Amino acid sequence: MSRKDYPETPDGRYFVSKGRLWRKTDPRLDDSTRRRAVKALMQARRAVGQAETESDEREARDRVDAAKRELGERGPVWWEDGAPDEGGKHPNNTSYAEWWSGLSDAERARGDPAD
């Protein structure tokens, strides 16, 4: 399932997968920056799976983190209205609870199969 199939919050900050809010990529990134960071992320994820030592794995995981930070998916939030980062939480436990409860059963099931 691609990200576009998951429910997205009305403000475009998160999508819901496996019952959790996941921060989306900063939409202000120019295409070349975004593409470079996505490529680095995919290479780093591949390296995690191919790591033969703990230190190789740690280095690869650090590269994953760096790429996700460049994309705005981790680290300081990319929005500027002072809203906190609610990533990693179930939508029912966030400021998005009303939006989540207003979705159809089918829409919620796309983001939270256990719901």
Short mmCIF file of C-alpha atoms in Angstrom, two decimals:
data_model
loop_
_atom_site.label_atom_id
_atom_site.label_comp_id
_atom_site.label_asym_id
_atom_site.label_seq_id
_atom_site.Cartn_x
_atom_site.Cartn_y
_atom_site.Cartn_z
CA MET A 1 0.00 0.00 0.00
CA SER A 2 1.43 3.38 -0.92
CA ARG A 3 1.25 6.41 1.33
CA LYS A 4 -1.38 7.99 -0.89
CA ASP A 5 -3.76 5.16 0.10
CA TYR A 6 -3.50 6.00 3.80
CA PRO A 7 -5.76 8.57 5.45
CA GLU A 8 -4.09 11.98 5.64
CA THR A 9 -4.87 14.62 8.24
CA PRO A 10 -6.71 17.66 6.89
CA ASP A 11 -3.68 19.89 7.51
CA GLY A 12 -1.40 17.59 5.49
CA ARG A 13 1.05 17.02 8.32
CA TYR A 14 0.50 13.29 8.90
CA PHE A 15 -0.78 10.11 7.35
CA VAL A 16 -2.12 7.19 9.40
CA SER A 17 -0.62 3.72 9.08
CA LYS A 18 -0.79 0.83 11.52
CA GLY A 19 -2.91 3.00 13.78
CA ARG A 20 -0.28 5.70 14.23
CA LEU A 21 0.30 9.20 12.90
CA TRP A 22 3.42 9.42 10.74
CA ARG A 23 4.84 12.82 9.85
CA LYS A 24 4.84 13.59 6.15
CA THR A 25 7.72 15.06 4.19
CA ASP A 26 8.09 18.83 4.38
CA PRO A 27 6.13 20.11 1.35
CA ARG A 28 8.39 23.16 1.10
CA LEU A 29 11.35 21.05 -0.05
CA ASP A 30 12.29 21.59 -3.65
CA ASP A 31 12.06 18.52 -5.87
CA SER A 32 15.81 17.94 -6.22
CA THR A 33 16.37 18.12 -2.43
CA ARG A 34 13.46 15.78 -1.77
CA ARG A 35 14.59 13.29 -4.43
CA ARG A 36 18.18 13.31 -3.13
CA ALA A 37 17.02 12.70 0.44
CA VAL A 38 14.64 9.91 -0.61
CA LYS A 39 17.46 8.23 -2.55
CA ALA A 40 19.76 8.50 0.48
CA LEU A 41 16.98 7.08 2.68
CA MET A 42 16.44 4.07 0.42
CA GLN A 43 20.19 3.38 0.23
CA ALA A 44 20.49 3.64 4.01
CA ARG A 45 17.53 1.32 4.60
CA ARG A 46 19.06 -1.21 2.24
CA ALA A 47 22.35 -0.91 4.11
CA VAL A 48 20.58 -1.67 7.42
CA GLY A 49 19.38 -4.97 5.97
CA GLN A 50 22.78 -5.79 4.55
CA ALA A 51 24.82 -4.82 7.60
CA GLU A 52 27.14 -7.57 8.79
CA THR A 53 28.32 -5.98 12.01
CA GLU A 54 26.70 -3.95 14.75
CA SER A 55 28.78 -0.94 13.81
CA ASP A 56 27.72 -1.22 10.14
CA GLU A 57 24.11 -1.40 11.22
CA ARG A 58 24.50 1.59 13.58
CA GLU A 59 26.09 3.63 10.78
CA ALA A 60 23.28 2.71 8.38
CA ARG A 61 20.59 3.54 10.96
CA ASP A 62 22.26 6.91 11.54
CA ARG A 63 22.07 7.54 7.79
CA VAL A 64 18.37 6.63 7.83
CA ASP A 65 17.84 9.13 10.63
CA ALA A 66 19.78 11.86 8.80
CA ALA A 67 17.75 11.37 5.62
CA LYS A 68 14.45 11.40 7.52
CA ARG A 69 15.50 14.61 9.27
CA GLU A 70 16.38 16.19 5.92
CA LEU A 71 12.91 15.23 4.67
CA GLY A 72 11.31 16.78 7.76
CA GLU A 73 9.89 13.47 8.95
CA ARG A 74 11.93 13.62 12.16
CA GLY A 75 13.50 16.35 14.21
CA PRO A 76 12.01 19.84 14.48
CA VAL A 77 8.57 20.15 12.95
CA TRP A 78 8.36 21.86 9.57
CA TRP A 79 5.17 23.78 10.27
CA GLU A 80 5.35 27.17 11.92
CA ASP A 81 2.11 27.59 13.88
CA GLY A 82 3.46 26.20 17.16
CA ALA A 83 1.47 22.95 17.02
CA PRO A 84 3.31 20.08 18.70
CA ASP A 85 4.54 16.95 16.97
CA GLU A 86 1.91 14.26 17.55
CA GLY A 87 3.64 11.62 15.46
CA GLY A 88 3.64 8.06 16.73
CA LYS A 89 0.32 8.41 18.52
CA HIS A 90 -3.03 6.90 17.62
CA PRO A 91 -5.25 9.65 16.18
CA ASN A 92 -7.80 9.11 18.99
CA ASN A 93 -5.15 10.33 21.44
CA THR A 94 -4.36 13.56 19.59
CA SER A 95 -5.89 16.79 18.41
CA TYR A 96 -7.01 14.78 15.34
CA ALA A 97 -9.49 12.62 17.30
CA GLU A 98 -12.57 14.38 15.93
CA TRP A 99 -11.30 14.14 12.35
CA TRP A 100 -10.49 10.43 12.85
CA SER A 101 -13.91 9.61 14.30
CA GLY A 102 -15.54 11.42 11.36
CA LEU A 103 -13.93 9.11 8.79
CA SER A 104 -15.88 6.19 7.41
CA ASP A 105 -15.13 2.71 8.70
CA ALA A 106 -13.42 1.91 5.39
CA GLU A 107 -11.20 5.01 5.59
CA ARG A 108 -10.17 4.24 9.16
CA ALA A 109 -9.46 0.61 8.23
CA ARG A 110 -6.94 1.79 5.63
CA GLY A 111 -4.94 3.45 8.42
CA ASP A 112 -5.71 1.17 11.33
CA PRO A 113 -6.64 -2.40 10.37
CA ALA A 114 -7.35 -3.20 14.04
CA ASP A 115 -9.84 -0.32 14.37
#
